[in-house]
Coordinates of C-alpha atoms and ligand atoms in Angstrom, one line a residue:
M1 CA 0.0 0.0 0.0
T2 CA 1.6 3.3 -1.1
P3 CA 1.0 6.1 1.4
C4 CA -0.3 9.0 -0.6
F5 CA -0.1 11.5 2.3
K6 CA 3.1 13.5 2.1
R7 CA 3.1 14.3 5.8
P8 CA 1.1 12.8 8.7
V9 CA -1.6 15.1 10.0
S10 CA 0.4 15.4 13.3
E11 CA 3.0 17.4 11.4
I12 CA 0.5 19.7 9.7
A13 CA -1.4 20.4 12.9
P14 CA 1.3 20.0 15.6
G15 CA 0.1 19.7 19.1
R16 CA -3.4 18.6 18.2
Q17 CA -5.0 15.5 19.6
V18 CA -6.7 14.7 16.3
C19 CA -3.6 13.0 14.9
Q20 CA -3.3 9.6 16.6
T21 CA -4.0 7.8 13.3
P22 CA -1.5 6.9 10.6
A23 CA -1.1 9.0 7.4
I24 CA -3.9 8.7 4.9
D25 CA -3.1 5.9 2.4
D26 CA -5.3 5.0 -0.5
Q27 CA -7.2 2.4 1.6
R28 CA -8.2 4.9 4.2
A29 CA -9.0 7.5 1.6
A30 CA -11.3 5.0 -0.2
S31 CA -13.0 4.0 3.1
Y32 CA -14.2 7.6 3.4
A33 CA -16.7 7.2 0.6
F34 CA -20.3 6.5 1.9
I35 CA -21.1 4.6 -1.3
P36 CA -17.9 2.9 -2.4
S37 CA -16.6 3.6 -5.9
T38 CA -13.5 2.6 -7.9
D39 CA -12.3 6.2 -7.8
V40 CA -10.1 7.1 -4.9
P41 CA -10.9 10.6 -3.8
P42 CA -8.2 13.2 -3.6
V43 CA -6.8 13.9 -0.1
V44 CA -6.6 17.6 0.4
E45 CA -3.9 18.6 2.9
R46 CA -4.5 22.4 2.9
A47 CA -5.7 25.2 0.7
E48 CA -4.5 28.8 0.2
G49 CA -6.0 31.5 -2.0
C50 CA -7.0 29.6 -5.2
T51 CA -4.7 26.7 -4.7
L52 CA -5.5 23.3 -3.2
F53 CA -2.6 21.3 -1.9
F54 CA -3.1 17.6 -2.3
A55 CA -1.4 15.0 0.0
D56 CA 0.4 13.4 -3.0
G57 CA 2.2 16.7 -3.6
R58 CA 0.0 18.0 -6.4
E59 CA -1.2 21.6 -6.5
V60 CA -4.6 22.2 -8.1
I61 CA -6.2 25.5 -9.0
D62 CA -9.7 25.6 -7.5
A63 CA -11.4 27.1 -10.6
G64 CA -14.7 25.7 -9.4
G65 CA -14.5 27.3 -6.0
G66 CA -15.3 23.9 -4.7
A67 CA -19.0 23.7 -5.7
I68 CA -19.0 27.4 -6.7
A69 CA -18.9 28.3 -3.1
V70 CA -15.4 29.7 -2.3
N71 CA -15.6 33.4 -3.1
I72 CA -13.0 35.0 -0.8
G73 CA -10.4 32.4 -1.4
H74 CA -9.0 29.7 0.9
G75 CA -6.9 30.1 4.0
R76 CA -8.3 33.3 5.5
S77 CA -7.2 33.1 9.2
Q78 CA -9.5 36.1 10.0
V79 CA -12.5 33.8 9.3
A80 CA -11.0 30.9 11.2
D81 CA -10.4 33.2 14.2
A82 CA -14.0 34.5 14.1
V83 CA -15.3 30.9 14.1
A84 CA -13.0 29.9 16.9
E85 CA -14.0 32.9 19.0
A86 CA -17.8 32.3 18.4
T87 CA -17.3 28.6 19.4
R88 CA -15.4 29.5 22.5
R89 CA -18.2 31.9 23.6
V90 CA -21.3 29.7 22.9
S91 CA -21.1 26.2 21.4
Y92 CA -24.8 25.8 20.8
V93 CA -28.2 27.2 21.8
I94 CA -31.5 26.6 20.1
P95 CA -31.9 28.7 16.9
P96 CA -34.7 31.1 18.2
W97 CA -32.4 32.4 20.9
V98 CA -30.2 35.3 20.2
T99 CA -26.4 35.3 20.2
E100 CA -24.0 38.1 19.2
E101 CA -23.1 36.4 15.9
R102 CA -26.7 35.7 14.9
V103 CA -28.0 39.2 15.4
A104 CA -24.9 40.8 13.9
L105 CA -25.3 38.8 10.7
V106 CA -28.9 39.7 10.5
E107 CA -27.9 43.4 10.9
L108 CA -25.1 43.2 8.4
L109 CA -27.3 41.6 5.7
R110 CA -30.1 44.0 6.3
N111 CA -27.9 47.1 6.3
R112 CA -25.4 46.3 3.6
W113 CA -26.5 43.4 1.4
L114 CA -30.2 42.7 0.9
P115 CA -32.7 44.8 -1.1
P116 CA -34.5 47.0 1.5
E117 CA -37.7 45.2 0.9
L118 CA -36.3 41.9 2.2
T119 CA -36.3 42.7 5.9
R120 CA -36.9 39.3 7.4
V121 CA -33.8 37.1 7.7
G122 CA -33.5 33.5 8.7
F123 CA -30.6 31.0 8.6
T124 CA -30.2 27.3 7.7
S125 CA -27.2 25.1 7.1
G126 CA -27.2 25.3 3.3
G127 CA -28.9 25.8 0.0
S128 CA -31.3 22.8 0.0
E129 CA -32.5 23.6 3.6
S130 CA -33.1 27.2 2.5
V131 CA -35.1 26.3 -0.5
D132 CA -37.1 23.8 1.6
T133 CA -37.7 26.6 4.1
A134 CA -38.8 29.0 1.4
I135 CA -41.3 26.5 0.1
R136 CA -42.7 26.0 3.7
L137 CA -42.7 29.8 4.1
A138 CA -44.7 30.5 1.0
I139 CA -47.2 27.8 1.8
T140 CA -47.5 28.9 5.4
H141 CA -48.0 32.5 4.2
F142 CA -51.0 31.5 2.2
T143 CA -52.4 29.3 4.9
S144 CA -52.1 32.3 7.2
V145 CA -54.0 34.6 4.9
G146 CA -56.8 32.1 4.4
Q147 CA -55.8 30.6 1.0
P148 CA -54.6 27.1 2.0
E149 CA -55.3 25.8 -1.4
R150 CA -52.3 27.7 -2.7
R151 CA -49.6 25.1 -2.2
K152 CA -48.1 24.4 -5.7
V153 CA -44.7 25.9 -6.5
I154 CA -43.9 26.4 -10.2
G155 CA -40.2 25.6 -11.0
R156 CA -38.4 26.0 -14.3
E157 CA -37.7 23.1 -16.6
A158 CA -33.9 23.6 -16.4
S159 CA -33.2 24.2 -12.7
Y160 CA -31.6 22.8 -9.6
H161 CA -32.7 23.8 -6.1
G162 CA -31.2 21.1 -3.9
V163 CA -31.6 17.5 -2.8
T164 CA -34.1 17.5 0.1
L165 CA -37.3 15.9 -1.2
A166 CA -39.1 19.3 -1.4
S167 CA -36.2 21.1 -3.1
L168 CA -35.7 18.2 -5.5
A169 CA -39.5 18.3 -6.3
V170 CA -39.5 21.9 -7.4
G171 CA -36.3 21.4 -9.4
G172 CA -36.0 20.1 -12.9
H173 CA -32.6 18.3 -12.8
R174 CA -33.6 15.0 -14.3
A175 CA -30.5 13.1 -13.4
R176 CA -30.7 14.1 -9.7
R177 CA -34.4 13.5 -9.6
S178 CA -34.0 10.0 -11.2
G179 CA -35.2 7.2 -9.0
F180 CA -37.2 9.5 -6.7
E181 CA -39.9 10.7 -9.1
Q182 CA -42.5 8.5 -7.5
V183 CA -42.1 10.1 -4.1
L184 CA -41.6 13.7 -5.3
V185 CA -44.6 16.0 -5.0
D186 CA -45.8 16.8 -8.6
H187 CA -45.3 20.5 -8.7
P188 CA -45.9 22.2 -12.1
R189 CA -43.0 23.2 -14.3
M190 CA -42.7 26.2 -16.6
P191 CA -40.8 26.2 -19.9
N192 CA -37.3 27.8 -19.6
F193 CA -37.5 31.4 -20.8
D194 CA -41.1 31.7 -22.0
T195 CA -43.3 34.0 -20.1
E196 CA -46.4 33.0 -22.2
G197 CA -45.6 29.4 -21.3
L198 CA -45.7 30.4 -17.6
V199 CA -49.1 32.1 -18.0
R200 CA -50.4 28.9 -19.7
V201 CA -49.1 26.8 -16.8
I202 CA -50.8 29.1 -14.3
E203 CA -54.1 29.1 -16.1
T204 CA -54.1 25.3 -16.6
E205 CA -53.3 24.7 -12.9
G206 CA -55.6 27.5 -11.7
P207 CA -53.9 30.6 -10.2
E208 CA -55.7 30.0 -6.9
T209 CA -53.7 26.8 -6.4
I210 CA -50.2 28.4 -6.9
A211 CA -48.2 29.6 -4.0
A212 CA -45.0 30.6 -5.7
V213 CA -42.7 30.6 -8.7
I214 CA -39.1 29.6 -8.0
A215 CA -36.1 30.1 -10.3
E216 CA -32.3 30.7 -10.2
P217 CA -31.4 34.1 -11.7
V218 CA -28.8 32.4 -13.9
I219 CA -29.1 28.7 -14.4
G220 CA -26.2 26.9 -12.7
A221 CA -25.8 23.2 -12.3
T222 CA -28.3 22.2 -14.9
A223 CA -27.2 24.3 -17.8
G224 CA -23.8 25.9 -17.1
A225 CA -24.4 29.6 -16.4
L226 CA -27.3 30.0 -18.9
I227 CA -28.5 33.6 -18.8
P228 CA -32.2 34.5 -19.4
P229 CA -33.2 37.0 -22.1
D230 CA -33.3 40.6 -20.9
D231 CA -37.0 40.9 -20.3
W232 CA -37.7 37.5 -18.9
W233 CA -37.3 38.3 -15.2
S234 CA -39.4 41.5 -15.3
G235 CA -42.0 39.5 -17.2
V236 CA -42.1 36.8 -14.5
R237 CA -42.4 39.4 -11.7
T238 CA -45.4 41.0 -13.5
I239 CA -47.1 37.7 -14.0
C240 CA -46.6 36.7 -10.4
D241 CA -48.0 40.1 -9.3
D242 CA -51.0 39.7 -11.6
H243 CA -51.9 36.4 -10.1
G244 CA -51.1 37.0 -6.5
I245 CA -48.2 34.5 -6.6
L246 CA -45.0 34.9 -4.6
L247 CA -41.7 35.0 -6.4
I248 CA -38.8 33.1 -4.9
T249 CA -35.3 33.6 -6.4
D250 CA -32.7 31.0 -5.6
E251 CA -29.5 32.8 -5.2
V252 CA -27.6 29.8 -3.6
M253 CA -25.1 29.8 -6.5
T254 CA -25.5 33.4 -7.9
G255 CA -25.7 35.3 -4.6
F256 CA -23.1 37.3 -2.7
G257 CA -21.1 38.6 -5.7
R258 CA -20.8 35.5 -7.8
T259 CA -22.3 37.2 -10.9
G260 CA -20.6 40.6 -10.3
R261 CA -23.6 42.1 -8.4
K262 CA -24.6 41.5 -4.8
F263 CA -27.3 39.1 -6.1
G264 CA -27.9 37.6 -9.5
I265 CA -31.4 39.1 -9.8
D266 CA -29.9 42.6 -9.4
H267 CA -28.9 42.4 -13.1
W268 CA -32.6 42.7 -13.9
D269 CA -33.7 45.2 -11.2
V270 CA -36.3 42.8 -9.9
V271 CA -37.1 42.3 -6.2
P272 CA -38.4 38.9 -5.2
D273 CA -40.8 38.2 -2.3
I274 CA -38.5 35.5 -1.0
M275 CA -34.8 35.0 -1.7
V276 CA -32.6 32.1 -0.7
G277 CA -28.8 32.0 -0.4
G278 CA -26.1 29.6 0.6
K279 CA -22.6 28.9 -0.7
G280 CA -21.1 32.4 -1.0
L281 CA -22.8 33.6 2.2
S282 CA -20.0 32.0 4.2
G283 CA -17.6 31.6 1.3
G284 CA -17.3 27.9 2.0
Y285 CA -16.0 28.4 5.5
A286 CA -19.1 27.0 7.3
P287 CA -22.4 25.3 6.4
L288 CA -24.7 28.4 6.2
G289 CA -27.8 29.2 4.2
G290 CA -30.2 32.1 4.3
V291 CA -33.9 32.8 3.7
F292 CA -34.8 36.4 3.2
A293 CA -38.3 37.7 2.8
T294 CA -40.5 40.8 2.9
D295 CA -42.7 41.9 5.8
Q296 CA -45.7 41.2 3.6
V297 CA -44.8 37.5 3.4
V298 CA -43.8 37.0 7.0
G299 CA -46.2 39.5 8.8
P300 CA -49.4 37.4 8.2
I301 CA -47.7 34.3 9.6
A302 CA -46.9 36.1 12.8
D303 CA -50.4 37.6 13.0
A304 CA -51.9 34.1 12.6
G305 CA -49.8 32.9 15.5
R306 CA -48.0 30.4 13.3
G307 CA -44.3 29.7 12.9
L308 CA -41.8 27.6 11.0
M309 CA -39.9 24.8 12.7
F310 CA -36.2 25.3 12.6
F311 CA -33.4 22.8 11.9
T312 CA -31.2 22.0 14.9
Y313 CA -28.2 23.7 13.4
S314 CA -30.1 26.7 11.9
A315 CA -28.3 29.9 12.6
H316 CA -25.4 28.2 14.2
S317 CA -23.3 30.9 15.9
A318 CA -20.0 29.6 14.5
A319 CA -21.5 29.5 11.0
C320 CA -22.9 33.0 11.4
A321 CA -19.4 34.2 12.5
A322 CA -18.0 32.8 9.3
G323 CA -20.7 34.6 7.4
I324 CA -20.0 37.9 9.0
S325 CA -16.3 37.5 8.4
A326 CA -16.7 36.4 4.7
L327 CA -19.1 39.2 3.9
T328 CA -16.8 41.7 5.6
I329 CA -13.9 40.5 3.5
L330 CA -16.0 40.8 0.3
E331 CA -16.7 44.4 1.2
D332 CA -13.3 45.4 2.5
E333 CA -11.5 44.1 -0.6
D334 CA -14.2 45.2 -3.1
L335 CA -14.5 41.7 -4.3
V336 CA -17.9 42.0 -5.8
A337 CA -16.5 44.5 -8.2
A338 CA -13.5 42.2 -8.7
S339 CA -16.0 39.5 -9.8
T340 CA -17.3 41.8 -12.5
T341 CA -13.9 42.8 -13.9
K342 CA -12.2 39.5 -13.5
G343 CA -15.2 37.7 -14.9
A344 CA -15.3 39.8 -18.0
N345 CA -11.5 39.3 -18.5
F346 CA -11.8 35.5 -17.9
L347 CA -14.7 35.3 -20.3
E348 CA -12.6 37.0 -23.0
R349 CA -9.8 34.6 -22.5
L350 CA -12.1 31.6 -22.7
R351 CA -14.1 32.8 -25.6
P352 CA -11.7 31.5 -28.3
L353 CA -12.8 28.0 -27.2
E354 CA -16.0 28.6 -29.1
A355 CA -13.9 27.9 -32.3
H356 CA -13.7 24.3 -31.1
P357 CA -16.4 22.2 -32.8
N358 CA -17.5 20.6 -29.6
V359 CA -17.9 23.9 -27.7
T360 CA -21.4 25.3 -28.2
E361 CA -21.0 28.5 -26.2
V362 CA -18.8 30.2 -23.6
R363 CA -21.0 32.5 -21.5
G364 CA -21.3 34.0 -18.0
L365 CA -21.9 36.9 -15.7
G366 CA -19.1 37.9 -13.3
L367 CA -17.2 34.9 -12.1
M368 CA -19.9 32.4 -12.9
I369 CA -18.8 31.2 -16.3
G370 CA -20.2 28.2 -18.3
I371 CA -18.7 26.3 -21.2
E372 CA -21.4 24.4 -23.0
L373 CA -20.1 21.2 -24.7
T374 CA -21.7 19.1 -27.3
A375 CA -20.9 15.5 -28.3
N376 CA -22.4 16.1 -31.7
P377 CA -21.3 19.4 -33.4
V378 CA -24.0 19.0 -36.1
T379 CA -27.2 18.5 -34.1
G380 CA -25.9 19.6 -30.7
G381 CA -26.0 17.4 -27.7
S382 CA -26.8 13.8 -28.7
V383 CA -29.7 11.8 -29.7
S384 CA -30.3 10.4 -26.3
G385 CA -30.0 13.8 -24.6
T386 CA -26.8 12.7 -22.8
S387 CA -23.3 13.0 -24.2
G388 CA -22.0 9.7 -22.8
G389 CA -20.1 11.4 -20.0
L390 CA -17.7 13.4 -22.1
G391 CA -18.1 16.4 -19.9
A392 CA -17.1 14.4 -16.8
R393 CA -14.0 13.2 -18.8
V394 CA -13.1 16.8 -19.5
V395 CA -13.3 17.5 -15.7
A396 CA -11.2 14.5 -14.9
E397 CA -8.7 15.4 -17.6
A398 CA -8.4 19.0 -16.2
M399 CA -7.9 17.6 -12.7
R400 CA -5.1 15.4 -13.9
R401 CA -3.5 18.6 -15.3
G402 CA -4.0 20.5 -12.0
V403 CA -7.3 22.5 -12.5
W404 CA -10.6 21.8 -10.8
V405 CA -13.7 22.9 -12.7
Y406 CA -17.3 22.0 -11.7
P407 CA -19.2 19.6 -13.9
A408 CA -22.7 20.8 -15.0
G409 CA -25.4 19.9 -17.4
D410 CA -28.6 17.9 -17.7
G411 CA -31.4 17.5 -20.3
H412 CA -31.1 19.9 -23.2
V413 CA -27.6 21.0 -22.0
P414 CA -26.2 17.5 -21.5
D415 CA -22.7 18.7 -20.7
A416 CA -21.2 21.9 -19.5
L417 CA -18.3 23.1 -17.3
L418 CA -18.8 25.7 -14.6
I419 CA -16.0 28.0 -13.8
G420 CA -16.5 29.8 -10.5
P421 CA -13.2 30.5 -8.8
P422 CA -12.5 32.7 -5.8
F423 CA -12.8 36.4 -6.6
T424 CA -9.1 36.7 -5.7
I425 CA -8.0 34.7 -8.7
T426 CA -4.9 36.1 -10.4
D427 CA -4.1 36.7 -14.1
A428 CA -1.6 33.9 -14.0
E429 CA -4.1 31.5 -12.5
M430 CA -6.7 32.5 -15.2
D431 CA -4.1 31.8 -17.9
R432 CA -3.3 28.4 -16.5
V433 CA -7.1 27.5 -16.3
V434 CA -7.6 28.6 -19.9
T435 CA -4.6 26.5 -21.1
V436 CA -5.7 23.4 -19.1
V437 CA -9.3 23.6 -20.1
T438 CA -8.4 24.0 -23.7
E439 CA -6.0 21.1 -23.6
S440 CA -8.5 18.9 -21.7
I441 CA -11.3 19.6 -24.2
T442 CA -9.0 18.8 -27.1
T443 CA -7.8 15.6 -25.4
V444 CA -11.3 14.3 -24.8
Y445 CA -13.0 15.5 -28.1
G446 CA -10.1 15.8 -30.4
D447 CA -9.0 19.0 -32.3
Ligands
PLP1 C1 -29.2 27.1 -7.2 C2 -29.0 26.1 -6.2 N1 -29.9 25.9 -5.2 C3 -29.7 25.1 -4.2 C4 -28.6 24.3 -4.2 C5 -28.5 23.3 -3.0 O1 -27.6 23.8 -2.1 P1 -26.8 22.8 -1.1 O2 -26.0 21.9 -1.9 O3 -26.0 23.8 -0.2 O4 -27.9 22.1 -0.3 C6 -27.6 24.4 -5.1 C7 -26.4 23.6 -5.1 O5 -25.6 23.6 -6.0 C8 -27.8 25.4 -6.1 O6 -26.9 25.6 -7.1

């Protein structure tokens, strides 16, 4: 058995009690997988800025920001210190109680980040929980105002909102829904960017049965940074208003500067009734999600004496501390603006890839960039709607060459790569990513 760990954990974290075990060899690394697979996962020893240091000595550029989560870069000791301080002060109290970190994060979000209309702020441990909560919030709102029949949530065909059964049910990611369809609530689905199609769905279902419409401002995991036409979002907002339906925007991937604005929806000057966030809210430093809503949504729930059950770890103080710290760094270092300028620069450098016959489009907003791939340059995609895993092979090839990009695609965009690095990425790192992605596509698909 070849040890793949350069140094035992005891050397990396001297004086810690966690290191009584031997170095991580391939067998230990493989045993970590919940569902065993033939792939041995990489062992990550540490991370700094945009670089992941693997135990086998390799250095990998984190051009996917993990799962498009790492926005302020790795290795910020200021965040680690804030988390440690919060933990020392209070390890755990139930979510409805107040701690310094909880209330400070609510204030920071209200005062500096959220649209003024979104005054109510709640926390969860991540994106799926936030979407789940938003669905419960919308339904509870209508129960509270005497319209309990409004309980359907219209999602978009190409969409991903998480893996709890409720968030999976409103999402359209076929591969991730596969095998669960029979237990998923059958919520209606609107065509991708077709406002007339949305009206048809509402009329067919009956507006009086619809609680909310949910969509990601820019489609992430399902379609690789697919951007709606200019007038789509304002059209959806108007249709929701006309029919008394709440609008939920899922900013789990697009929020907190990823697209070069505070929130993805800001590109269209639309304010939702409920917004959910995750990923960038803590920059990957702690499991943290958020649910943000207007007084009009929440007020009637309070008036009716109802509530929403929390998750045990909702608003965990240490996670809130990470959130405060990450958002402060985003502001202090003007990183949302950096996402705009670096994103435009990165997009320009990647654009020549469109000359490759298997690249359909390179697109993006800020540092959320998608490269749509096609197995069949003539018809696009493939007959079966899947590309035979070629996108996954590009991801693996790029990893072999020292760059992590996030795999995306489903349905009519069978394969795409998502590039969503920390907003601190340097020119040299961008150059390296462009070279590696180009070489990887050529290796997998040919010239
Ligand atoms: C738009 C969107 N919503 C929800 C989720 C689910 O978030 P989480 O994986 O934190 O539960 C994701 C995850 O990728 C996402 O991209």
